[in-house]
Coordinates of C-alpha atoms and ligand atoms in Angstrom, one line a residue:
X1 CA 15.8 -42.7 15.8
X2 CA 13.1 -45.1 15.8
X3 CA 13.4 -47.7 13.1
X4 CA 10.1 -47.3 10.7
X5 CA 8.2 -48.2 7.8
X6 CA 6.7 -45.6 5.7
X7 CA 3.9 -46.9 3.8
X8 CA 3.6 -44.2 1.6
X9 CA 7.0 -43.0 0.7
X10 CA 7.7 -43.6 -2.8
X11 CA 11.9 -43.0 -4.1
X12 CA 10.6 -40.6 -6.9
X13 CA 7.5 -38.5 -7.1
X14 CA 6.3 -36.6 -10.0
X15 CA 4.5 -33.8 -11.1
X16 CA 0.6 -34.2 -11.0
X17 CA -1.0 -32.9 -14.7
X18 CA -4.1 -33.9 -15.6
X19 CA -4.6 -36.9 -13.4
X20 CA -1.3 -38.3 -14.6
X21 CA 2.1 -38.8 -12.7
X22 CA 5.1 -37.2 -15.5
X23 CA 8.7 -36.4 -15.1
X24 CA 9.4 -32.8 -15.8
X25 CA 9.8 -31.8 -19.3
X26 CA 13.1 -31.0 -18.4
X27 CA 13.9 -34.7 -16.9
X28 CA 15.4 -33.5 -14.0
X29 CA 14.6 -34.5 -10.2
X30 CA 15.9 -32.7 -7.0
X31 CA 16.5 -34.1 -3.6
X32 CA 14.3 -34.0 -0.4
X33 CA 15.9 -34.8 3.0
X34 CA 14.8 -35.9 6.6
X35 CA 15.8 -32.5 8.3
X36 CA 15.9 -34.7 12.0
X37 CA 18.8 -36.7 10.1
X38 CA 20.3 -35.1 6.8
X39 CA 19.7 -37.6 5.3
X40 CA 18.0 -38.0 1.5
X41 CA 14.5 -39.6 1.6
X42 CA 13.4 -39.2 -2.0
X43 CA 13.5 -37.5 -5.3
X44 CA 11.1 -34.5 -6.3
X45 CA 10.4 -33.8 -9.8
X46 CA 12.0 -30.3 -11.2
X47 CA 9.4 -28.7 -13.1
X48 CA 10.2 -26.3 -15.7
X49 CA 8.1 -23.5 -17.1
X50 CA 6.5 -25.6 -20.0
X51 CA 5.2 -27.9 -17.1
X52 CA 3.6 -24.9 -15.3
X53 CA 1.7 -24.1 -19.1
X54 CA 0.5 -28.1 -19.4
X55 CA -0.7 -27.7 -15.4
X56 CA -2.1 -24.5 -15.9
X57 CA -4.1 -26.0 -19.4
X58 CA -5.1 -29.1 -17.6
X59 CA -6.4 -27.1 -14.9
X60 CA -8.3 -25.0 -17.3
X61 CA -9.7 -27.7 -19.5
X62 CA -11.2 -29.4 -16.0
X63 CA -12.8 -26.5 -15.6
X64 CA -14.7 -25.5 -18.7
X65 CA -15.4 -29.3 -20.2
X66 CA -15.0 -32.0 -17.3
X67 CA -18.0 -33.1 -14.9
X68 CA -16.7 -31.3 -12.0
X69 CA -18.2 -28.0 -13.1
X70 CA -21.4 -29.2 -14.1
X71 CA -22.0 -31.4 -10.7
X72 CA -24.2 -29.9 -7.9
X73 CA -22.1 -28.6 -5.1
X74 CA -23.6 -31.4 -2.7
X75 CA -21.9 -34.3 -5.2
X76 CA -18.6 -32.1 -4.4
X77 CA -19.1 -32.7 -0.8
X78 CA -19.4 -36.0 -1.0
X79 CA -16.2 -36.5 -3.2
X80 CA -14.3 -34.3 0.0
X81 CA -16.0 -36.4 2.6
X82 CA -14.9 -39.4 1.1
X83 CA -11.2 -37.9 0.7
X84 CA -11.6 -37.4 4.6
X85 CA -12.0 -40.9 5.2
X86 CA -9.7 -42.3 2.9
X87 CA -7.3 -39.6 4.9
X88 CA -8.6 -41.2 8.5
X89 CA -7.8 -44.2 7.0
X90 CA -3.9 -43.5 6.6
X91 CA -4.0 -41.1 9.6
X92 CA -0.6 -43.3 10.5
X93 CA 1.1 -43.2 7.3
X94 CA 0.6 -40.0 6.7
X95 CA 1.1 -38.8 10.4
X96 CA 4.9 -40.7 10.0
X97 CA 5.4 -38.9 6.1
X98 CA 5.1 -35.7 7.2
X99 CA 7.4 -36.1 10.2
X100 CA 10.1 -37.3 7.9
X101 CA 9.7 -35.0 5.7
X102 CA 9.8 -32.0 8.0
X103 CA 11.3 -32.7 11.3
X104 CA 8.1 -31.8 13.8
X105 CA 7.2 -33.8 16.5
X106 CA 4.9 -36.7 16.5
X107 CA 2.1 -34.8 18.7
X108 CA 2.5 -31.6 16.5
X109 CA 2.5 -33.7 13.1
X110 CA -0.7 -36.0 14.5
X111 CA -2.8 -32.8 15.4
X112 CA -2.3 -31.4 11.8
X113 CA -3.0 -34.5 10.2
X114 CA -5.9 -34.8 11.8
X115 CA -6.8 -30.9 11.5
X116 CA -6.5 -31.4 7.4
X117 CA -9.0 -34.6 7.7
X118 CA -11.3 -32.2 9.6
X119 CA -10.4 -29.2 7.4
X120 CA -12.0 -31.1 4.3
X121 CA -15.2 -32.5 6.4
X122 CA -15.5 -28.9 7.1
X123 CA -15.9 -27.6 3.4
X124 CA -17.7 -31.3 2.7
X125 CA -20.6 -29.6 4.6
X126 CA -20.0 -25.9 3.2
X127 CA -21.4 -26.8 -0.1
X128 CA -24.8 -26.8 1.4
X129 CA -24.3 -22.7 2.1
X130 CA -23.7 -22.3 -1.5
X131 CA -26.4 -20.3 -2.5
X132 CA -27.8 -16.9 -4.8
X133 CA -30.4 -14.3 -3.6
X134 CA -33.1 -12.3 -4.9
X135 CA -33.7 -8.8 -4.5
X136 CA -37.1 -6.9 -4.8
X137 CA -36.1 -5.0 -8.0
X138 CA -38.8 -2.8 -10.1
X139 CA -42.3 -4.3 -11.6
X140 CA -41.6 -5.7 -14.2
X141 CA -38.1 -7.4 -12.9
X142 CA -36.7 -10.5 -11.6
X143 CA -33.5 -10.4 -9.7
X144 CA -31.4 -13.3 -8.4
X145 CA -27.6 -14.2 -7.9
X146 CA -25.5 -17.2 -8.3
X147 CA -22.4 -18.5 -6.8
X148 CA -19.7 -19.6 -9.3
X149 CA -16.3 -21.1 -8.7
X150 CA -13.6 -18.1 -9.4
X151 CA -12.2 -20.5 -12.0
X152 CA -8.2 -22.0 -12.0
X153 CA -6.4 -21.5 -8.6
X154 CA -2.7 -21.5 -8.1
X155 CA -2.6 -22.3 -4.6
X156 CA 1.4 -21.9 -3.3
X157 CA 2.1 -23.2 0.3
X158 CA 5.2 -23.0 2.5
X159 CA 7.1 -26.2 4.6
X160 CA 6.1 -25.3 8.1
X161 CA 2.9 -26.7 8.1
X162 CA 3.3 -29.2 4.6
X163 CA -0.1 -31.1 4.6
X164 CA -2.2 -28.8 6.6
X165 CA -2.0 -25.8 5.0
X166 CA -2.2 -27.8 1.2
X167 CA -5.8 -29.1 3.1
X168 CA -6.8 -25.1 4.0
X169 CA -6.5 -24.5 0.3
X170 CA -7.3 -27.7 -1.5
X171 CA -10.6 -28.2 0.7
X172 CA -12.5 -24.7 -0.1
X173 CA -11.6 -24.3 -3.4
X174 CA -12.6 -27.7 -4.2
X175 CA -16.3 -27.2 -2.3
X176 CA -16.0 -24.2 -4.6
X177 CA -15.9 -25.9 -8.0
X178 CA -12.5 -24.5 -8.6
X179 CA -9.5 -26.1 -10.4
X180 CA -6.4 -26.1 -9.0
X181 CA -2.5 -25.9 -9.6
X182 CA -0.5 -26.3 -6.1
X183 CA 3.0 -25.6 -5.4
X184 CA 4.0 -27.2 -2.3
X185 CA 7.3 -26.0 -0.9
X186 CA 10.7 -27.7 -2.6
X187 CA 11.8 -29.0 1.3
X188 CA 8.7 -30.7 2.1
X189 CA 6.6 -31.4 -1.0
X190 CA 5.7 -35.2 -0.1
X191 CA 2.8 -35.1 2.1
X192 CA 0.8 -32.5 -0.1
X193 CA 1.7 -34.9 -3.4
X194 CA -0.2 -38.0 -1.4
X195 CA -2.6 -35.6 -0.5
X196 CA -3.2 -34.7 -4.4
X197 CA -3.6 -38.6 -5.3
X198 CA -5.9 -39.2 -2.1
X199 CA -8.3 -36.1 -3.8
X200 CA -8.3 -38.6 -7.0
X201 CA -8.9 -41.5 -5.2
X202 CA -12.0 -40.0 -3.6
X203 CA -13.7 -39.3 -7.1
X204 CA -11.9 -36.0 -8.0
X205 CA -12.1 -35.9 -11.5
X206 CA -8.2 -35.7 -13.8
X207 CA -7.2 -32.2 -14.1
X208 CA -9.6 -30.5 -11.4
X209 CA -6.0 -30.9 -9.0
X210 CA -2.3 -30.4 -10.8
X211 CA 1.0 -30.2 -8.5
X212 CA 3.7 -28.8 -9.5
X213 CA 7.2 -29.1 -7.7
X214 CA 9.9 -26.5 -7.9
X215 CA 11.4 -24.0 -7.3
X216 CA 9.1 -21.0 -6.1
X217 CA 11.4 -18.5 -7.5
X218 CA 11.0 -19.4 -11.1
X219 CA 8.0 -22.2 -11.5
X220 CA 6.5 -20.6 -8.6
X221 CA 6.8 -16.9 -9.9
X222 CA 5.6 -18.0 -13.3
X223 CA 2.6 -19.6 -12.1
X224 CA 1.2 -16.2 -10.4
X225 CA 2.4 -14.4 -13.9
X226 CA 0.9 -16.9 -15.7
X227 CA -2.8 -15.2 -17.8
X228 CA -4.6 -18.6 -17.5
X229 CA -4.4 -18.3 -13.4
X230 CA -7.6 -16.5 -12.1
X231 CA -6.7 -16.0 -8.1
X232 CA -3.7 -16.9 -6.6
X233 CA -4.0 -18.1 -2.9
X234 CA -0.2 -18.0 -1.2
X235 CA 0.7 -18.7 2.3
X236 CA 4.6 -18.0 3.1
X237 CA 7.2 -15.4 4.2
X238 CA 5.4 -11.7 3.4
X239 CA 8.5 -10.0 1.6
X240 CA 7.2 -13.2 -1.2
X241 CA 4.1 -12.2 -0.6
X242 CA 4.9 -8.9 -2.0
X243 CA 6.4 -9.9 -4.8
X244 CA 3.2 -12.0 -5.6
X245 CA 0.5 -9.5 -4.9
X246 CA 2.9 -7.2 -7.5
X247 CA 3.0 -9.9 -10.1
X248 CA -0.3 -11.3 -9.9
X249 CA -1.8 -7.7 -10.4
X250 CA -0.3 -7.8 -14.3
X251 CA -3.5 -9.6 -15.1
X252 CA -5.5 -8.6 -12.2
X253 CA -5.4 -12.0 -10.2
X254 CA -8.0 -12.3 -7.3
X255 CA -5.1 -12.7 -4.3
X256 CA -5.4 -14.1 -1.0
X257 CA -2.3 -13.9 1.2
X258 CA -1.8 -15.3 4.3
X259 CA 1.7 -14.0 5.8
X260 CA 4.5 -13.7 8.5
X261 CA 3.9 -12.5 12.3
X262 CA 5.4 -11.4 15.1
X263 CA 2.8 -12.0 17.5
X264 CA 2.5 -10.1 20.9
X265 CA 1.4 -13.0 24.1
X266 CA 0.5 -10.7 27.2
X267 CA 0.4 -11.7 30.7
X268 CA -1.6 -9.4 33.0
X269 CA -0.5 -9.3 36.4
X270 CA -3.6 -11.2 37.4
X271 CA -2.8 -14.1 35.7
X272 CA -2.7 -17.8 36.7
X273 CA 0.7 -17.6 36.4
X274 CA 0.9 -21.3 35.9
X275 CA -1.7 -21.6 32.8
X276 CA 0.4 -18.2 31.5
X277 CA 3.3 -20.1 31.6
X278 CA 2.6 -23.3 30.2
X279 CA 0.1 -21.5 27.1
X280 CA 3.3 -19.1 26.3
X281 CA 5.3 -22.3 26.3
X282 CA 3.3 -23.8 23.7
X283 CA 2.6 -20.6 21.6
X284 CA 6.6 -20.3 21.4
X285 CA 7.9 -23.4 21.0
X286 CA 5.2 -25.7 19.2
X287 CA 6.1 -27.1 15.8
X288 CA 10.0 -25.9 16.8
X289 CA 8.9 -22.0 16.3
X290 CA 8.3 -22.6 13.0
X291 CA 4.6 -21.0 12.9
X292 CA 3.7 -18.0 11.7
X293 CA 1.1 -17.2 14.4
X294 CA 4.0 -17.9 17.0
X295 CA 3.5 -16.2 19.9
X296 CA 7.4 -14.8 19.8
X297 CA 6.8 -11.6 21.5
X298 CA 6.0 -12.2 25.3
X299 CA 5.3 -9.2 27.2
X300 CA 4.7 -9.9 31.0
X301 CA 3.7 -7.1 33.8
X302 CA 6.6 -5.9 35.6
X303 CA 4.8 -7.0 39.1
X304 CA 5.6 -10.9 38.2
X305 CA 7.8 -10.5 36.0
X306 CA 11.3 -12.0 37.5
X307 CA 9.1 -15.1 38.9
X308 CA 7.7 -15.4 35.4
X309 CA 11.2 -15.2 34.0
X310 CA 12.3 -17.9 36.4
X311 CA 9.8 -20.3 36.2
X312 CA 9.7 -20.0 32.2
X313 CA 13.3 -20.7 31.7
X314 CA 13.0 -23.5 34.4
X315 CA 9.8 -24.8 32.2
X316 CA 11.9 -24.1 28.7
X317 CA 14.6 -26.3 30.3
X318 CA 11.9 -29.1 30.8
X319 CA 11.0 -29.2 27.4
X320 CA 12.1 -32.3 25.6
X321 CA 14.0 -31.5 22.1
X322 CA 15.0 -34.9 19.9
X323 CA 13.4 -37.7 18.2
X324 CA 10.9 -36.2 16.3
X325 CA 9.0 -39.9 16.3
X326 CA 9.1 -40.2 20.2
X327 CA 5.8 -39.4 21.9
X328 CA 7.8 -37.6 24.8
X329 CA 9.3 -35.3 22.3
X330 CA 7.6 -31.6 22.4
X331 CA 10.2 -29.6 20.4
X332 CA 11.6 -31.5 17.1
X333 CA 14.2 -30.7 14.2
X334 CA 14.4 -27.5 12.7
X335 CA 13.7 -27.5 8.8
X336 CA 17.4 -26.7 7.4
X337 CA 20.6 -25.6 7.8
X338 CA 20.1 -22.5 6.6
X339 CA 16.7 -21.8 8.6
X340 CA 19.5 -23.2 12.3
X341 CA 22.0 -20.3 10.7
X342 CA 19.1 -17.5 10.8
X343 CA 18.2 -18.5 14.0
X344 CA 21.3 -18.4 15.8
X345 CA 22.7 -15.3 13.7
X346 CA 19.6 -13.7 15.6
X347 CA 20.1 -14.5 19.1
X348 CA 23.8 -12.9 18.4
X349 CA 21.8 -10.1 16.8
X350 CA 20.0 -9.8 19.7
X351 CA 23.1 -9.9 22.1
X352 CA 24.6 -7.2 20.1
X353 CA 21.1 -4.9 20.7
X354 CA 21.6 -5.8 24.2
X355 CA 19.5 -9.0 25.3
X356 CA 21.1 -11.4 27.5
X357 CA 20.1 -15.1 26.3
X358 CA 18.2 -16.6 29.6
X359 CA 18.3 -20.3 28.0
X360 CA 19.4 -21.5 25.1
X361 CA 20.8 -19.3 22.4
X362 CA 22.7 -22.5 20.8
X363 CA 22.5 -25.8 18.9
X364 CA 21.4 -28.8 21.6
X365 CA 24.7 -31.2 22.8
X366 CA 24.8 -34.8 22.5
X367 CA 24.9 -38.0 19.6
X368 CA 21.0 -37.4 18.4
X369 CA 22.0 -33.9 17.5
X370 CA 25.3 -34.4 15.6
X371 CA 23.4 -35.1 12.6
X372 CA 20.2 -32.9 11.1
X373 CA 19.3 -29.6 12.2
X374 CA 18.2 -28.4 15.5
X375 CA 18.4 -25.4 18.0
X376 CA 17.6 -25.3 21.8
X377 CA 14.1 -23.6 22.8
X378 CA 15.4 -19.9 23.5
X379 CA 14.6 -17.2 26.2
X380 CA 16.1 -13.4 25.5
X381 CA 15.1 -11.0 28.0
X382 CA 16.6 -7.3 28.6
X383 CA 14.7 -6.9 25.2
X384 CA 12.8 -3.9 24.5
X385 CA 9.9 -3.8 21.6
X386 CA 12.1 -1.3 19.1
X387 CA 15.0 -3.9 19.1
X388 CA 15.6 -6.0 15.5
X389 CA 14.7 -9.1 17.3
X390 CA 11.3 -8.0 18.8
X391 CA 10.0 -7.0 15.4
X392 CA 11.4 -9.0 12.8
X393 CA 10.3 -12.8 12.0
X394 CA 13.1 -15.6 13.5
X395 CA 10.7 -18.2 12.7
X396 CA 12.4 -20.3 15.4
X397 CA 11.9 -21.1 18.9
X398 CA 12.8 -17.7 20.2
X399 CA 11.0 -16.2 22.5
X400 CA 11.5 -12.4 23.3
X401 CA 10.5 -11.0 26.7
X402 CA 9.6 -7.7 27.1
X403 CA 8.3 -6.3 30.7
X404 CA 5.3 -3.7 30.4
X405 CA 4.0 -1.2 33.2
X406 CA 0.3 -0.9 32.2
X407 CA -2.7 -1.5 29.7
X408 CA -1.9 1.1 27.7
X409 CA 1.6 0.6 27.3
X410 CA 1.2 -3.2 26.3
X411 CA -1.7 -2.3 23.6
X412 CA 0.6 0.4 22.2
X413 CA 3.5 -2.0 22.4
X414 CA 1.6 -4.9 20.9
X415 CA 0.5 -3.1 18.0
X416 CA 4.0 -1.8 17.2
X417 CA 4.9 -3.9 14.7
X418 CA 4.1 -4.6 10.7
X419 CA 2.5 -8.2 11.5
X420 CA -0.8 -8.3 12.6
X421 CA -1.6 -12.2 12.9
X422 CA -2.3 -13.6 16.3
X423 CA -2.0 -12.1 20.0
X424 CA -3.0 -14.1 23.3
X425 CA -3.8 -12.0 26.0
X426 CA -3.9 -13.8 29.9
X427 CA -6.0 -12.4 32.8
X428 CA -8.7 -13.0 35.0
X429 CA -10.2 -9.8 34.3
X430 CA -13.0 -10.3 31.9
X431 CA -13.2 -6.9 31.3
X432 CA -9.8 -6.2 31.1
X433 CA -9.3 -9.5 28.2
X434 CA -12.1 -8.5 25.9
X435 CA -11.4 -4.7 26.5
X436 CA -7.4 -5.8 25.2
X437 CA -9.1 -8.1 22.3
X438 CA -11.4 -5.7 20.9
X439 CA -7.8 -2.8 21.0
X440 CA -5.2 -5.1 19.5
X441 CA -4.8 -5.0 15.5
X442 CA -5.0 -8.3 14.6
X443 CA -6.8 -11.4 13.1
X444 CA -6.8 -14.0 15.6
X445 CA -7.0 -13.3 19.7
X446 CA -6.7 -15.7 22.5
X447 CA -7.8 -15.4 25.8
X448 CA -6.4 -17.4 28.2
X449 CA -5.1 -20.1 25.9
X450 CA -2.6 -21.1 23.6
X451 CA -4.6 -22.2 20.5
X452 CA -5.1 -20.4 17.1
X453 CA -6.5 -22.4 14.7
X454 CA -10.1 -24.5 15.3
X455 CA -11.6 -25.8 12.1
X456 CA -14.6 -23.2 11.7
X457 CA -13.0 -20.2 13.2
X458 CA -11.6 -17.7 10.6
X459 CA -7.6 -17.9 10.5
X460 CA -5.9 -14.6 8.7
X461 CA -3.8 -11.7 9.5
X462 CA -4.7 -7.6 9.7
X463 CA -1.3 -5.3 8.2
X464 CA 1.7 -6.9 6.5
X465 CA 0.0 -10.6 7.9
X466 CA -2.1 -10.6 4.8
X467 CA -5.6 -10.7 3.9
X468 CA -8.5 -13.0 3.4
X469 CA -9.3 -15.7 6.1
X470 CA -8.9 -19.4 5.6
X471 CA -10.3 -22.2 7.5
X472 CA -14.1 -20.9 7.8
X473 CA -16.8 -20.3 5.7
X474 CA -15.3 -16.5 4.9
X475 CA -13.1 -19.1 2.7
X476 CA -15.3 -20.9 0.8
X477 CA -16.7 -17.2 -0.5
X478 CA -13.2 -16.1 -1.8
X479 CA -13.3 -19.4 -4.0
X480 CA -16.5 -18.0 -5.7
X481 CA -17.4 -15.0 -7.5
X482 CA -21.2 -13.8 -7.1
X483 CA -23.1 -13.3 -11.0
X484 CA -26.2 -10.8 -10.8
X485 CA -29.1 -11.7 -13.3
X486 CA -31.4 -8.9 -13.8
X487 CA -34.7 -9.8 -16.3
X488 CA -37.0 -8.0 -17.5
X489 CA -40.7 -10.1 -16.8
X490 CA -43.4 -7.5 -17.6
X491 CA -46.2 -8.2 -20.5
X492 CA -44.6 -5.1 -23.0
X493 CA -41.7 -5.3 -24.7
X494 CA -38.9 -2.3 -23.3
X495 CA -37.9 0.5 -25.8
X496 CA -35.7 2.6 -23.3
X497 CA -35.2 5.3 -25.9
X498 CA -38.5 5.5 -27.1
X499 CA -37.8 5.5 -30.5
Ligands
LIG1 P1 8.4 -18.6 1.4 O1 7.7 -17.4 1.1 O2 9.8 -18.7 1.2 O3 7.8 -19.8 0.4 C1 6.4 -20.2 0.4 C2 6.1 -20.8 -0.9 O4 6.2 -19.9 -1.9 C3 7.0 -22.0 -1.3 O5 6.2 -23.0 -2.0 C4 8.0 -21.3 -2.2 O6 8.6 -22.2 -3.1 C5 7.1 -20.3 -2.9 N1 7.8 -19.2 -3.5 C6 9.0 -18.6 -3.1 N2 9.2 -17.5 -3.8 C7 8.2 -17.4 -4.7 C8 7.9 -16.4 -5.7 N3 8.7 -15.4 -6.0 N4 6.8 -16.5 -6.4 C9 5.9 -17.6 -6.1 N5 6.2 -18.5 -5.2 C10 7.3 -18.4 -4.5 O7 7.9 -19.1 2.8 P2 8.4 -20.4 3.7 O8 9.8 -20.1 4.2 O9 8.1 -21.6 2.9 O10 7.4 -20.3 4.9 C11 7.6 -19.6 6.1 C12 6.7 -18.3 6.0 O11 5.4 -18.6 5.8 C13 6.8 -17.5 7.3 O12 7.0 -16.2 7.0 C14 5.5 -17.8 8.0 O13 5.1 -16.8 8.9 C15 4.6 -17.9 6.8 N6 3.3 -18.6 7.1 C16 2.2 -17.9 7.2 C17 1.0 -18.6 7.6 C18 -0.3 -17.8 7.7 O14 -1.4 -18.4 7.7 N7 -0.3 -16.5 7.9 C19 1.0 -20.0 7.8 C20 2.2 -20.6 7.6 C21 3.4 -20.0 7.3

């Protein structure tokens, strides 16, 4: 690997509670590795369950007595534009933290960087939509509504995507007027932490963000439990986001969940073939598999289907895997061990259904793979949609191939499943791709490319994918609760019982 210099890695980091950096209660500190080497990179504070309550009363106390929640919105958009530049400022530094910390390759880490910058600029503007109504009520009324910020937000956010989806939730809520507690995820907590002190450096006032590192079974849990939370926004695996959605409903939580997928990608027969190939490529195998709008399910017309086999395996074979600082690299490190042993333990799952593995299926050869975590970009074909591996989530870069006869068939297919994030549907038939689009059951369609997620455009699952939409304005609305004011104007006083 590349020898670097990261400006902003620190050996210890700690929790974040009312604008000041403090060990745990507890004292203790776990480790966070480099997953491209193994090796340790720095120490996380352990938070305990009294930490959660001082985060969770900070959070609280920013709410109800600092300036945050008595500034104008617009003052709030200036404090997120100026995070955004301080951001485009260390573009590099951070670009290089988050590929340490998680193993993804440079291009993949440089576009979610910048998506995060753009995310905030986004919700920078938003505040300028925040606005009541008034509705024509009876003489002798006045009716209006305001906007307020839902209050303190645990905001809980999972290692695939570290500093972009801490951006999607920070950014909103913040425009909002909301306090926050965040939980980044244990195995990559660092860029979300800089992000955190970056807020603070823009003019975020002590308190308004808290972070909290831990573990999400117990700190993490607690937090959704916890009766001074008002909405809980949680991105991960959706069997956790059961569990939350359960808990949270104890005190009746506002919950916003944003899931797992098994996403269908569909290639019509009519296809350019060579832009089909390349977007399913990319849908699969960006940020190592490790997405949860991956397009993992590739169904492909049985007309082209053995030349699209062919020339996707010879494409997959192409694909560089490695360094995850080199700029030729398109498929980096995987996140653990443990995440490698799921992986392969369901390409031999789907060997045992009956798949045949049509490349890779097993841990890269050479020096640069002896140490760290990694697995080959993977084709199984001979897979048919009811088989383990066609429904359930590898999170990996595994790629199923299923062939399909007709429309029907592939809509029916697609929909088969619990997920309902993405689906990418490829054909030169206009008709045919919105006619597909407007049948499939889920959140996010695209025709005749390979990309999910555009600042602006609403990002969020239909069925077990979750609920609520982040990235767009819909967002900024599920930060805020809407107050109606109903007066009475009129020139005698109101006896309503006329007594
Ligand atoms: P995960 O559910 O294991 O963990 C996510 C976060 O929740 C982490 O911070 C973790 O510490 C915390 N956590 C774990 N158990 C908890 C509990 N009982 N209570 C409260 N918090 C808890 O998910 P992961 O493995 O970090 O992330 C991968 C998953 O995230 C995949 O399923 C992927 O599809 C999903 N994901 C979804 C989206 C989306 O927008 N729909 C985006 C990215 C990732």
């Amino acid at each position: 690997m590349a020898e670097k210099t990261f400006t902003l890695l620190k050996e210890k980091y700690d929790l974040l509670i009312g604008g000041e950096h403090t060990p745990s209660s507890s004292g203790k500190y776990f480790d966070v590795y480099n997953p491209a080497t193994g090796e340790k990179i720095a120490e996380v504070a352990k938070a305990t369950r009294e930490d959660v309550d001082r985060a969770v009363a900070a959070a609280r106390d920013a709410l109800e007595n600092s300036k945050w929640a008595k500034w104008p919105a617009s003052r709030r958009g200036q404090i997120l534009n100026k995070a955004a530049a301080i951001m485009r400022q260390r573009f590099n530094d951070l670009v290089e933290l988050e590929i340490l910390n998680s193993g993804k390759s440079l291009s993949a880490a440089k576009g979610q960087v910048m998506q995060a910058i753009e995310d905030f600029e986004l919700y920078a503007a938003s505040v300028h939509t925040i606005e009541g109504k008034t509705k024509p009520v009876p003489g002798g009324f006045f009716h209006y509504t305001t906007k307020e910020p839902v209050g303190v937000c645990a905001q809980i956010v999972p290692w695939n995507y570290p500093l972009m989806m801490a951006a999607w939730k920070i950014a909103p809520a913040l425009a909002a007027g909301c306090t926050i507690v965040l939980k980044p995820a244990s195995l990559t907590p660092l860029t979300a932490m800089v992000l955190a002190d970056i807020c603070h450096e823009a003019g975020v006032p002590a308190g308004v963000i808290n972070v909290i590192t831990g573990s999400g079974a117990d700190v993490g849990a607690y937090l959704v439990e916890h009766p001074g939370v008002d909405k809980v926004a949680f991105t991960g695996e959706t069997t956790t986001g059961k569990d939350i959605m359960a808990k949270a409903s104890e005190t009746l939580k506002r919950v916003t969940l944003e899931l797992g997928g098994k996403s269908p990608n569909i290639v019509f027969p009519d296809a350019d073939l060579e832009a089909a190939i390349n977007g399913s490529l990319f849908g699969i195998y960006y940020n190592t598999g490790q997405s949860c709008e991956a397009r993992s399910r590739l169904f492909v017309h049985e007309d082209i289907y053995d030349e699209f086999v062919e020339k996707f395996v010879e494409k997959a074979s192409k694909l560089k895997v490695g360094d995850p600082f080199s700029e030729e690299t398109h498929v980096g490190a995987v996140i653990s061990k443990s995440q490698v042993d799921v992986i392969d333990s369901y390409v031999r799952l789907g060997e045992q259904e009956g798949a045949r593995v049509a490349f890779g299926g097993k841990v890269p050869e050479g020096p640069e793979f002896e140490k760290g975590h990694w697995y080959m970009p993977t084709v199984l074909v001979d897979v048919t949609n009811d088989m383990r591996v066609a429904q359930e989530e590898i999170f990996g870069p595994v790629v199923v191939i299923i062939k399909f006869k007709d429309e029907k068939e592939v809509i029916k297919m697609a929909n088969d499943t619990i997920y309902g994030l993405a689906a990418a549907v490829w054909t030169k038939d206009f008709g045919r791709a919105h006619r597909v689009a407007g049948q499939l059951k889920a959140g996010i369609i695209m025709v005749n490319n390979p990309f999910s997620a555009f600042p602006g455009l609403p990002f969020g699952g239909y069925k077990q994918s979750g609920f609520g939409r982040e990235l767009a304005l819909e967002s900024l609305d599920l930060y805020m609760e809407t107050k109606s004011v109903l007066s009475y104007i009129g020139p005698k006083p109101l006896n309503p019982f006329g007594v």
